[in-house]
Amino acid sequence: MPDGNGTIAVDIDNVTKRYGDFTALRDVSLAIADNEFFTLLGPSGCGKTTLLRCIAGFEDISAGAIRLYGDPIAELPPNRRPVNTVFQQYALFPHMDITRNVMFGLLRLGKSESEARKRAGEVLELVQLTQFATRLPAQLSGGQQQRVALARALAPNPKVLLLDEPLSALDLKLRQAVRLELQQLQHETGITFIFVTHDQEEALTMSDRIAVISDGRVQQVGTARAIYEEPNNKFVADFIGETNLIDVAVAAIDGATATCTLPGGAQFTCPAASGAHSGQGHLSVRPERVSLTDPAQAPLSGTVSRLIYLGTDMHVDVTLADGETVTARVQNSADTTIPEKGQTVGLNFEAGAARLLVD
Amino acid sequence: MAGGLGQGTGKSARTYAGLGVPLILPAWLIIGIFLVVPILIMLVYSFLTKEFRGGVIWEPTLAAYDQFFFDRGLFGDEPPKIEWTYILIFWRSIWQAGLATVLCLLIGFPTAWFIATRPPNSRTIWLFLITVPYWVNLLIRTISMKFLIRDNGPLNQWLLDAGLISEPIHVINTATAVQLGLFYSYLPFMVLPIYAAVERYNFALSEAAADLYASRWVTLTQVIIPSVKPGIIAGCILVFVPSLGAFLAPDLLGGAKNFMIGSLIEEQFKGAAGNWPFGAAAAMILLTMVLIVLIFYARSQARGAR
Ligand SMILES: Nc1ncnc2c1ncn2[C@@H]1O[C@H](COP(=O)(O)OP(=O)(O)OP(=O)(O)O)[C@@H](O)[C@H]1O
Ligand SMILES: [Mg+2]
């Protein structure tokens, strides 16, 4: 978490949002710190846009509360909330040129025409659109329109900026460039960013913290590293990066350590997510943490069923005796021996690389 | 939305322009035969000498226009003075048509907005309801209206019975009655184009405006109205132009004192008392005024497109 003077910018407190009998958000609680780059990550339809719309004021929440720097904002209409949005579909005013689009919010806040024009010029320079200042939105490419939407939302210097998949219309090259720009912009302006994406790479590289959302529920909140390395449950482990989910029988849990039995009978001790319980469970092991060894000395063994060449790496799929498949990611260097299809191999991983999940 | 598709009016429009010629030919023929030729005939007639039993004598003269603008006394030998009678009728028509346009806009815009913001299936029902009365001939509807608003008609009777008024409201044969008639006749021509524009309006723009601190009023005047402006202008033209030339409402509801251009022109072509060249001249003057309005519109559109 950045600077961390402890101020909470947006406090989302047990928010539920229902559309008729469909529940789009269930008991969502998030405390987003001042000056934080906070990302909402989740698959399509999980409720990311809905949550942003609740913060911006376009949707009434069905239960719970949202506080902005301590003040409840449920009663405030969108035009009285010090929050600006970069819309998923941009929503630029088609009859106004770029400068007037950017000036719109400033004029509404009572800035004079000349002040607003000056500030619009500054912001357009920031997003490198100065030469398009007099064009209409329809005369810009998708990526350029996206940057206008960003400039328009930044111009009034809001306390909180809501960004709804702002990079989705950009091609890979531009997206990577804008990612860096956005991060830099956030550092320079000190504005709290709430950023929505369903692209995990985007989330992992840009955010201070990430909330993984699925099915209207917050699955886990944490830094990129915590989410990747210490996933709480199957959904998070599976959604972020690639992972092997291995069926185990959990014998005992002692604090944050679990003792379990791997398929094939080997005993294994590893960290457990809080809330994991004994009985049947799943271990998550990232493919890059699995190494291939001599079957006689390994806790798991099986036969190589598939080899996928990825350039720098190689994916080796190993089918265990019970039919499950475990993938190992092997570096493609001179001193690794790549097994052949059908060969019996052992699979090894350190205790710290595995994690017992909440099912 | 993102540009890309649908942006390219440039190349494709040019590529397909050639294909349009044979397809558009019938339209041009119809416009030529039924619009341009009659107007030309009228133009010619307006410069001919009148025949007393109706019809014209093929002798060119400016008499019709002269009669419209100048008063030369009963025998036509006095020095010309400005003739106010017809100018006044024109002025009254413009005023009535303008007022009808404004009223239709004030009522039509919220109506169109209401319909366009209903769920899709109920929109169809609302639109259907709007158009139902228009399946009955305008003449019959205007006569029914006359019957309704008479001093001893049902409307007054209801109000009297309900105790809301103590004596009948006199509306028939007033300018108000004409206004009511025009408003009622042309309201759908305002509602339908505005509805079409609002239906295409991207409501995310209203959210964007609210997000950028705009009040409802500012959102309406600076975002919504500019976005649906083509529909509003089309509606205004569709109400103003036929109102200007209307003759049923003024004839049936207005009585002798509320004569409008349409009635004036109609009189000139009716029976033996008519004066064809004068009627043609009045029609040409009306047409010129309408064209001026349309040119203004076309120019404002061209400016907007740039
Ligand atoms: N107005 C509405 N009425 C009913 N259901 C809605 C409405 N708006 C959204 N939903 C539903 O709520 C769920 C969450 O929608 P939301 O737009 O928040 O998804 P999202 O996470 O932003 O997805 P995406 O990544 O595709 O943008 C979806 O299942 C959607 O169908
Ligand atoms: Mg969305």
XYZ file of C-alpha atoms and ligand atoms in Angstrom:
697
model
C 0.000 0.000 0.000
C 1.417 3.410 -0.905
C 2.431 6.263 1.386
C 0.010 4.807 3.872
C -0.938 7.669 6.123
C -3.823 5.352 6.752
C -6.570 7.478 5.246
C -9.257 5.429 3.585
C -10.420 7.074 0.374
C -13.286 4.794 -0.547
C -14.832 2.582 2.065
C -17.157 0.009 0.588
C -19.031 -1.513 3.435
C -21.060 -4.690 2.896
C -22.509 -3.488 -0.381
C -25.138 -5.616 -2.072
C -26.643 -4.731 -5.431
C -29.657 -6.545 -6.823
C -31.283 -6.142 -10.221
C -34.694 -7.632 -9.649
C -33.972 -11.109 -8.309
C -30.466 -11.186 -9.788
C -27.730 -10.316 -7.305
C -24.846 -8.565 -9.063
C -22.852 -7.761 -5.900
C -22.987 -9.717 -2.642
C -21.706 -8.235 0.606
C -18.745 -6.526 -1.006
C -16.429 -4.885 1.515
C -13.291 -3.078 0.404
C -11.234 -0.337 2.030
C -9.335 1.545 -0.647
C -6.539 3.726 0.683
C -5.874 7.306 -0.281
C -3.436 7.526 -3.176
C -3.705 3.853 -3.947
C -3.753 2.202 -7.346
C -6.474 -0.323 -6.637
C -7.609 -2.846 -9.216
C -10.825 -4.795 -9.505
C -10.036 -7.969 -11.394
C -12.470 -10.629 -12.453
C -14.027 -12.433 -15.381
C -16.628 -10.824 -17.614
C -19.964 -10.307 -15.883
C -18.609 -10.646 -12.335
C -19.846 -7.194 -11.300
C -16.837 -4.900 -11.781
C -18.690 -2.248 -13.754
C -21.622 -2.505 -11.359
C -19.371 -1.745 -8.402
C -17.871 1.277 -10.187
C -21.346 2.506 -11.085
C -22.364 2.258 -7.440
C -19.350 4.345 -6.417
C -20.008 6.916 -9.147
C -23.667 7.092 -8.182
C -25.323 5.723 -11.326
C -26.803 2.811 -9.419
C -28.455 2.786 -6.020
C -27.110 0.089 -3.768
C -29.569 -2.390 -2.321
C -27.804 -2.725 1.026
C -24.647 -1.552 2.735
C -22.864 1.792 2.584
C -20.200 3.569 0.569
C -18.132 6.260 2.248
C -15.801 8.706 0.555
C -13.144 9.974 2.954
C -15.474 9.068 5.784
C -18.594 10.750 4.382
C -21.490 8.531 3.365
C -22.388 9.297 -0.241
C -25.467 7.171 -0.798
C -27.696 10.255 -0.879
C -25.458 12.271 -3.232
C -26.403 12.324 -6.922
C -23.533 11.561 -9.325
C -22.944 15.226 -10.161
C -22.198 16.012 -6.511
C -19.645 13.229 -5.968
C -15.969 14.263 -6.231
C -15.330 11.214 -8.360
C -14.750 11.036 -12.119
C -15.144 8.089 -14.430
C -13.375 6.885 -17.538
C -16.212 4.965 -19.156
C -15.799 1.548 -20.721
C -17.328 2.945 -23.952
C -15.724 6.418 -23.509
C -19.053 8.333 -23.766
C -17.387 11.388 -25.318
C -19.764 14.193 -26.284
C -19.964 13.772 -30.057
C -20.945 17.365 -30.863
C -18.086 18.956 -28.927
C -14.477 19.069 -30.035
C -11.789 17.463 -27.883
C -10.957 20.636 -25.991
C -14.598 21.302 -25.146
C -15.022 17.710 -24.024
C -12.141 18.147 -21.611
C -13.384 21.569 -20.479
C -16.877 20.279 -19.690
C -16.300 19.280 -16.066
C -14.156 22.330 -15.346
C -16.871 24.718 -16.519
C -19.441 22.919 -14.393
C -17.196 23.458 -11.361
C -17.376 27.185 -11.991
C -14.001 27.693 -13.653
C -13.858 30.559 -16.117
C -13.696 29.841 -19.835
C -10.018 30.849 -20.011
C -8.998 28.886 -16.907
C -10.796 25.836 -18.197
C -9.204 26.162 -21.616
C -5.755 26.453 -20.060
C -6.253 23.400 -17.865
C -7.665 21.419 -20.799
C -4.514 22.291 -22.741
C -2.342 20.977 -19.903
C -4.226 17.722 -19.583
C -4.266 17.146 -23.334
C -0.520 17.601 -23.324
C -0.262 15.036 -20.564
C -2.051 12.458 -22.709
C -0.237 13.641 -25.844
C -3.244 14.769 -27.788
C -2.407 18.451 -28.191
C -2.481 18.295 -31.970
C -6.010 16.862 -31.957
C -7.472 19.546 -29.689
C -9.914 20.880 -32.273
C -11.092 17.561 -33.703
C -14.431 15.950 -33.006
C -14.402 12.582 -31.210
C -15.546 10.770 -34.371
C -12.365 11.943 -36.090
C -10.097 10.066 -33.662
C -9.002 6.451 -33.462
C -10.279 4.238 -30.651
C -7.067 4.598 -28.683
C -7.068 8.359 -29.065
C -10.685 8.572 -27.942
C -9.760 6.506 -24.943
C -7.068 9.018 -24.014
C -9.548 11.880 -24.421
C -11.858 10.086 -22.000
C -8.951 9.857 -19.584
C -8.069 13.534 -20.035
C -11.676 14.584 -19.545
C -11.929 12.654 -16.283
C -8.554 13.897 -15.010
C -9.104 17.564 -15.815
C -11.229 18.444 -12.756
C -8.594 16.804 -10.528
C -10.991 14.435 -8.785
C -10.134 12.786 -5.477
C -10.898 9.416 -6.926
C -10.719 8.312 -10.541
C -12.740 5.303 -11.659
C -11.380 3.584 -14.747
C -13.502 0.935 -16.424
C -11.266 -1.219 -18.621
C -9.728 1.885 -20.156
C -7.095 -0.030 -22.083
C -9.256 -2.667 -23.687
C -9.489 -0.897 -27.064
C -5.754 -0.451 -27.453
C -3.404 -2.739 -29.301
C -0.733 -4.562 -27.328
C 2.087 -2.094 -27.962
C 0.038 0.969 -27.095
C -1.510 -0.790 -24.132
C 1.883 -1.438 -22.616
C 2.913 2.172 -23.163
C -0.305 3.552 -21.688
C 0.012 1.220 -18.691
C 3.266 2.861 -17.767
C 1.839 6.312 -18.445
C -1.145 5.603 -16.256
C 0.998 4.417 -13.392
C 3.216 7.451 -13.704
C 0.198 9.711 -13.902
C -1.186 8.204 -10.755
C 2.065 8.815 -8.908
C 2.298 12.395 -10.143
C -1.286 13.393 -9.451
C -1.731 11.505 -6.209
C -5.271 10.649 -7.275
C -6.714 7.407 -5.963
C -7.293 5.105 -8.930
C -9.885 2.379 -8.950
C -9.070 0.448 -12.045
C -11.191 -2.280 -13.568
C -9.803 -4.969 -15.797
C -10.271 -8.587 -16.665
C -6.676 -8.817 -17.858
C -4.625 -10.351 -15.070
C -1.293 -9.235 -16.473
C -2.528 -5.658 -16.456
C -3.684 -6.053 -12.873
C -0.472 -7.692 -11.670
C 1.844 -5.127 -13.257
C 0.030 -1.913 -12.385
C -1.693 -2.219 -9.055
C -0.765 -1.527 -5.474
C -3.506 -3.927 -4.478
C -5.939 -6.118 -6.324
C -9.401 -7.340 -5.420
C -10.260 -10.541 -7.258
C -13.999 -10.676 -7.866
C -16.082 -13.526 -9.106
C -19.817 -13.905 -9.238
C -20.426 -10.640 -7.385
C -18.234 -11.636 -4.444
C -14.777 -10.479 -3.409
C -12.624 -13.597 -3.453
C -9.375 -12.102 -2.203
C -7.734 -8.725 -1.689
C -3.995 -8.214 -1.627
C -0.861 -7.151 -3.437
C -0.069 -8.742 -6.762
C 2.493 -10.921 -5.073
C 0.216 -12.045 -2.270
C -2.550 -12.898 -4.706
C -0.228 -14.844 -6.956
C 1.800 -16.622 -4.329
C -0.730 -17.023 -1.562
C -4.070 -17.548 -3.228
C -6.862 -18.241 -0.798
C -9.137 -20.394 -2.831
C -9.425 -22.425 -5.982
C -10.946 -19.596 -7.987
C -8.125 -17.159 -7.259
C -5.381 -19.745 -7.752
C -6.858 -20.766 -11.063
C -7.777 -17.289 -12.332
C -4.417 -15.664 -11.603
C -1.711 -17.298 -13.659
C -1.644 -21.013 -14.194
C -1.663 -23.542 -11.453
C -1.891 -27.226 -10.714
C -4.717 -28.176 -8.415
C -3.852 -31.486 -6.782
C -6.496 -33.486 -4.860
C -5.281 -34.301 -1.379
C -6.619 -35.745 1.828
C -5.935 -33.320 4.652
C -5.009 -35.134 7.832
C -4.524 -32.173 10.143
C -4.219 -28.411 10.173
C -2.014 -26.779 12.739
C -2.288 -23.012 12.489
C -1.124 -22.110 9.006
C 0.400 -25.501 8.282
C -1.393 -28.478 6.844
C -0.377 -32.108 6.810
C -1.843 -33.973 3.915
C -1.606 -37.109 1.828
C -0.736 -36.752 -1.850
C -2.190 -39.066 -4.497
C 0.064 -42.057 -4.351
C 0.280 -41.934 -0.574
C 3.202 -39.623 0.201
C 2.838 -37.437 3.288
C 3.360 -33.719 2.708
C 3.446 -30.662 4.941
C 2.769 -27.213 3.467
C 1.241 -23.796 4.231
C -2.547 -23.631 4.392
C -4.806 -20.739 3.492
C -6.749 -19.419 6.443
C -10.106 -21.136 6.458
C -8.820 -24.392 4.983
C -10.161 -27.418 6.754
C -9.302 -31.064 7.074
C -10.879 -33.717 4.886
C -10.701 -33.519 1.096
C -8.822 -30.478 -0.258
C -6.758 -29.041 -3.068
C -3.121 -28.091 -3.191
C -2.110 -25.344 -5.577
C 1.359 -25.606 -7.072
C 2.500 -23.238 -9.831
C 3.977 -25.100 -12.852
C 7.251 -23.171 -12.611
C 7.758 -24.506 -9.083
C 7.430 -28.135 -10.128
C 10.639 -29.896 -11.082
C 11.173 -33.242 -12.781
C 13.244 -35.797 -10.910
C 13.919 -39.464 -10.507
C 10.560 -41.215 -9.846
C 12.055 -43.277 -7.002
C 12.742 -40.240 -4.826
C 9.802 -37.994 -5.684
C 6.554 -37.504 -3.748
C 4.563 -37.788 -6.986
C 5.165 -39.673 -10.186
C 3.470 -40.284 -13.496
C 3.944 -40.581 -17.246
C 4.624 -37.705 -19.601
C 1.462 -37.222 -21.673
C 2.188 -34.026 -23.556
C 5.042 -31.640 -24.305
C 4.374 -28.046 -25.281
C 7.225 -25.985 -26.599
C 6.985 -22.293 -25.575
C 10.343 -20.949 -26.684
C 12.070 -20.000 -23.447
C 10.156 -22.693 -21.571
C 8.613 -26.057 -22.043
C 5.364 -27.316 -20.545
C 5.507 -30.949 -19.538
C 2.116 -32.515 -18.741
C 2.427 -35.514 -16.480
C -0.524 -37.844 -15.906
C -0.608 -39.376 -12.434
C -1.799 -42.875 -11.647
C -5.268 -41.579 -10.647
C -5.679 -39.809 -14.009
C -4.991 -36.265 -12.814
C -2.598 -34.153 -14.854
C 0.143 -32.021 -13.318
C 2.040 -29.530 -15.449
C 5.681 -28.666 -14.901
C 7.236 -25.646 -16.543
C 10.825 -26.463 -17.408
C 13.338 -23.886 -18.470
C 14.685 -24.419 -21.925
C 18.434 -24.253 -21.254
C 21.435 -26.326 -22.294
C 21.644 -28.371 -19.097
C 17.978 -29.426 -18.736
C 17.069 -32.831 -20.008
C 13.679 -32.792 -21.672
C 11.853 -36.073 -21.085
C 10.126 -37.944 -23.870
C 6.433 -38.608 -24.206
C 5.454 -41.831 -22.397
C 8.441 -41.717 -20.074
C 7.859 -42.165 -16.322
C 9.042 -39.179 -14.319
C 8.972 -37.966 -10.733
C 7.530 -34.611 -9.741
C 9.019 -32.620 -6.924
C 8.217 -29.292 -5.281
C 9.244 -27.615 -2.082
C 6.813 -27.360 0.801
C 6.774 -23.553 0.423
C 5.711 -23.801 -3.212
C 2.483 -25.595 -2.442
C -0.532 -24.194 -0.665
C -3.638 -25.842 0.684
C -6.656 -23.867 -0.551
C -10.091 -23.131 0.796
C -12.387 -25.096 -1.491
C -18.162 4.476 -29.580
C -14.839 3.584 -30.968
C -14.384 4.759 -34.486
C -13.406 2.340 -37.186
C -16.473 0.717 -38.694
C -19.082 3.067 -39.998
C -16.648 5.944 -40.057
C -15.740 5.506 -43.677
C -18.197 7.702 -45.491
C -15.285 8.597 -47.755
C -14.318 5.761 -50.028
C -17.365 3.495 -49.824
C -19.790 6.376 -50.418
C -17.942 7.231 -53.603
C -17.676 3.615 -54.732
C -21.415 3.033 -54.410
C -22.533 6.418 -55.725
C -22.685 5.067 -59.282
C -25.025 2.222 -58.316
C -27.598 4.680 -56.983
C -28.430 6.353 -60.291
C -30.789 3.754 -61.794
C -32.366 3.098 -58.404
C -33.097 6.734 -57.707
C -34.491 7.443 -61.182
C -38.175 6.750 -60.322
C -37.909 9.093 -57.365
C -36.527 11.842 -59.570
C -39.297 11.257 -62.110
C -42.010 11.518 -59.485
C -40.486 14.634 -57.973
C -40.172 16.117 -61.467
C -43.694 15.363 -62.656
C -45.645 15.952 -59.478
C -43.596 18.667 -57.796
C -41.457 20.696 -60.150
C -43.900 20.859 -63.065
C -46.890 22.006 -60.941
C -44.740 24.659 -59.295
C -43.638 25.888 -62.688
C -47.269 25.987 -63.866
C -48.167 28.021 -60.792
C -45.248 30.345 -61.350
C -46.416 30.960 -64.923
C -50.074 31.415 -63.896
C -49.138 33.964 -61.277
C -47.928 36.224 -64.103
C -51.081 35.826 -66.265
C -54.304 37.835 -66.477
C -57.338 36.544 -64.610
C -60.464 35.309 -66.361
C -63.672 36.160 -64.559
C -65.183 32.709 -64.645
C -61.989 31.238 -63.158
C -59.035 30.274 -65.292
C -56.583 32.576 -67.013
C -56.069 34.633 -70.154
C -52.618 34.178 -71.687
C -51.542 37.811 -71.328
C -48.508 38.428 -69.135
C -49.018 40.909 -66.291
C -47.789 41.683 -62.764
C -51.358 42.430 -61.693
C -51.571 39.548 -59.191
C -48.457 40.596 -57.273
C -49.496 44.218 -57.520
C -52.865 43.366 -56.007
C -51.138 41.487 -53.184
C -48.863 44.319 -52.108
C -50.566 47.562 -53.274
C -53.908 49.238 -52.909
C -54.785 51.448 -55.908
C -58.331 52.275 -54.913
C -61.572 50.783 -56.095
C -61.063 51.631 -59.756
C -57.307 51.135 -59.789
C -56.500 54.729 -60.683
C -55.349 56.143 -57.324
C -51.649 56.424 -56.354
C -50.542 53.082 -54.871
C -50.621 52.600 -51.094
C -49.373 49.515 -49.282
C -52.143 46.925 -49.128
C -52.107 45.590 -45.550
C -54.921 43.024 -45.841
C -52.858 40.206 -47.273
C -49.665 41.060 -45.461
C -51.695 40.893 -42.266
C -53.053 37.475 -43.249
C -49.511 36.329 -43.904
C -48.300 37.721 -40.642
C -51.155 36.023 -38.777
C -50.297 32.740 -40.498
C -46.629 32.975 -39.581
C -47.542 33.809 -36.005
C -50.042 30.969 -35.747
C -47.701 28.471 -37.387
C -44.792 29.605 -35.199
C -46.881 29.325 -32.056
C -48.119 25.882 -33.101
C -44.496 24.819 -33.644
C -43.449 26.030 -30.200
C -46.428 24.360 -28.505
C -45.861 21.124 -30.390
C -42.197 21.214 -29.347
C -43.031 21.872 -25.690
C -45.496 18.990 -25.572
C -43.881 16.800 -28.237
C -40.363 16.681 -26.776
C -41.366 15.296 -23.363
C -43.791 12.916 -25.068
C -41.114 11.636 -27.439
C -38.674 11.359 -24.543
C -41.194 9.443 -22.497
C -41.881 6.974 -25.294
C -38.230 6.496 -26.218
C -37.294 5.687 -22.626
C -39.949 2.968 -22.198
C -38.922 -0.691 -22.563
C -38.793 -1.633 -26.273
C -42.099 -3.526 -26.514
C -44.194 -0.878 -24.823
C -42.609 1.760 -27.097
C -44.369 0.175 -30.054
C -47.688 0.394 -28.247
C -47.193 4.049 -27.363
C -46.225 4.910 -30.924
C -49.246 3.044 -32.193
C -51.491 4.994 -29.823
C -50.002 8.282 -31.027
C -50.790 7.465 -34.644
C -54.272 5.934 -34.138
C -56.239 9.223 -34.451
C -54.446 9.955 -37.712
C -56.151 7.106 -39.448
C -59.237 9.295 -39.556
C -59.361 12.002 -42.191
C -58.166 15.436 -41.017
C -61.395 17.086 -42.193
C -63.489 14.810 -40.031
C -61.221 15.261 -37.053
C -61.366 19.031 -37.392
C -65.158 18.991 -37.616
C -65.299 16.774 -34.534
C -63.112 19.255 -32.743
C -65.469 22.049 -33.760
C -68.311 20.054 -32.277
C -66.359 19.372 -29.081
C -65.368 22.950 -28.339
C -68.651 24.681 -29.286
C -70.155 26.942 -26.629
C -72.798 24.296 -25.970
C -70.544 21.390 -26.928
C -69.669 18.446 -24.679
C -66.429 19.957 -23.356
C -68.165 23.053 -22.024
C -71.046 20.910 -20.837
C -68.745 18.678 -18.787
C -66.965 21.613 -17.250
C -70.325 23.224 -16.390
C -71.667 19.992 -14.951
C -68.535 19.503 -12.913
C -68.958 22.991 -11.566
C -65.528 24.071 -12.740
C -66.924 26.983 -14.752
C -70.122 28.983 -14.392
C -70.602 29.869 -18.048
C -69.311 28.271 -21.264
C -65.807 29.182 -22.375
C -66.053 30.782 -25.774
C -63.342 29.260 -27.928
C -64.918 28.531 -31.281
C -64.224 31.127 -33.986
C -61.240 32.575 -32.146
C -57.541 32.502 -32.872
C -57.210 30.122 -29.911
C -59.465 27.600 -31.629
C -57.314 27.786 -34.765
C -54.228 27.304 -32.646
C -55.777 24.322 -30.932
C -56.621 22.844 -34.319
C -53.117 23.341 -35.711
C -51.486 21.990 -32.588
C -53.663 18.906 -32.631
C -53.257 18.310 -36.374
C -49.487 18.394 -36.460
C -48.338 17.179 -33.018
C -47.291 13.703 -34.268
C -45.047 15.300 -36.861
C -43.108 16.706 -33.930
C -43.212 13.587 -31.781
C -42.060 11.060 -34.371
C -38.769 12.611 -35.549
C -37.795 13.568 -31.996
C -38.623 10.052 -30.869
C -36.364 8.640 -33.579
C -33.538 10.925 -32.451
C -33.955 10.168 -28.742
C -34.072 6.456 -29.446
C -30.631 6.713 -31.019
C -29.330 8.890 -28.185
C -26.550 7.275 -26.168
C -27.714 7.566 -22.564
C -24.169 7.017 -21.358
C -23.625 10.641 -22.418
C -26.068 11.789 -19.743
C -24.163 9.718 -17.198
C -20.876 11.184 -18.391
C -22.328 14.680 -18.009
C -23.566 13.935 -14.488
C -20.188 12.419 -13.658
C -18.621 15.732 -14.726
C -20.800 17.696 -12.304
C -23.534 18.765 -14.721
C -26.975 19.416 -13.267
C -30.008 17.941 -14.992
C -30.704 21.250 -16.684
C -27.167 21.564 -18.037
C -27.273 17.946 -19.189
C -30.525 18.654 -21.026
C -29.418 21.874 -22.698
C -25.777 21.117 -23.411
C -25.717 17.392 -24.054
C -29.160 15.976 -24.817
C -30.622 18.755 -26.969
C -27.509 19.168 -29.137
C -27.460 15.395 -29.618
C -31.097 15.157 -30.723
C -31.094 18.505 -32.537
C -31.584 17.009 -36.015
C -34.825 15.415 -34.790
C -35.996 18.658 -33.208
C -35.311 20.663 -36.358
C -36.995 18.085 -38.558
C -40.021 18.120 -36.255
C -40.188 21.935 -36.272
C -40.096 22.027 -40.065
C -42.695 19.289 -40.353
C -45.037 21.261 -38.079
C -44.274 24.799 -39.214
C -44.528 24.314 -42.959
C -47.946 22.597 -43.141
C -49.296 24.871 -40.362
C -48.357 27.886 -42.440
C -50.418 26.667 -45.371
C -53.211 25.037 -43.369
C -56.778 25.907 -44.315
C -58.974 23.331 -42.581
C -58.358 24.522 -39.038
C -58.718 28.243 -39.790
C -61.760 27.659 -42.015
C -63.652 25.376 -39.692
C -62.546 26.593 -36.277
C -61.538 30.203 -36.842
C -64.389 31.819 -38.722
C -64.011 34.873 -40.946
C -61.719 36.859 -38.650
C -58.995 34.246 -38.456
C -58.253 33.802 -42.098
C -54.857 32.292 -42.906
C -52.865 32.052 -46.119
C -54.082 28.562 -46.845
C -57.716 29.717 -46.801
C -56.861 32.768 -48.895
C -55.276 30.617 -51.589
C -58.045 28.038 -51.387
C -60.676 30.753 -51.977
C -58.995 31.878 -55.189
C -59.388 28.499 -56.821
C -62.890 27.752 -55.563
C -65.893 28.393 -57.834
C -66.461 31.357 -60.129
C -65.465 34.018 -57.610
C -61.849 32.842 -57.735
C -58.815 34.594 -59.082
C -56.299 32.042 -60.268
C -53.332 34.338 -60.906
C -53.793 35.950 -57.500
C -54.016 32.547 -55.798
C -50.921 31.431 -57.681
C -49.055 34.583 -56.674
C -49.997 34.131 -53.007
C -48.859 30.509 -53.226
C -45.551 31.566 -54.777
C -44.986 34.094 -51.993
C -45.739 31.403 -49.403
C -43.412 29.000 -51.162
C -40.637 31.582 -51.161
C -41.020 32.043 -47.427
C -40.919 28.315 -46.783
C -37.834 27.985 -48.962
C -36.098 30.709 -46.957
C -36.784 28.752 -43.761
C -35.450 25.549 -45.333
C -32.322 27.249 -46.638
C -31.610 28.546 -43.143
C -31.981 25.004 -41.881
C -29.730 23.536 -44.570
C -27.044 26.094 -43.811
C -27.156 25.501 -40.074
C -26.876 21.771 -40.749
C -23.897 22.291 -43.045
C -22.193 24.375 -40.372
C -22.865 21.692 -37.758
C -21.400 18.985 -39.960
C -18.056 20.691 -40.247
N -29.231 -3.012 -15.508
C -29.055 -4.315 -15.275
N -30.111 -5.141 -15.110
C -29.937 -6.453 -14.856
N -28.738 -7.063 -14.776
C -27.648 -6.305 -14.928
C -27.745 -4.897 -15.211
N -26.486 -4.410 -15.334
C -25.670 -5.457 -15.154
N -26.351 -6.597 -14.905
C -25.777 -7.925 -14.648
O -24.885 -7.814 -13.584
C -23.744 -8.624 -13.803
C -22.492 -7.817 -13.647
O -22.419 -6.900 -14.714
P -21.191 -5.920 -14.882
O -21.494 -5.006 -15.999
O -20.869 -5.294 -13.579
O -20.037 -6.931 -15.314
P -18.489 -6.650 -15.530
O -17.774 -7.347 -14.449
O -18.247 -5.196 -15.684
O -18.232 -7.411 -16.897
P -17.339 -6.996 -18.170
O -15.947 -7.386 -17.869
O -17.923 -7.837 -19.255
O -17.527 -5.523 -18.395
C -23.906 -9.228 -15.186
O -24.303 -10.563 -15.034
C -24.975 -8.409 -15.820
O -25.754 -9.200 -16.678
Mg -17.741 -3.954 -17.311
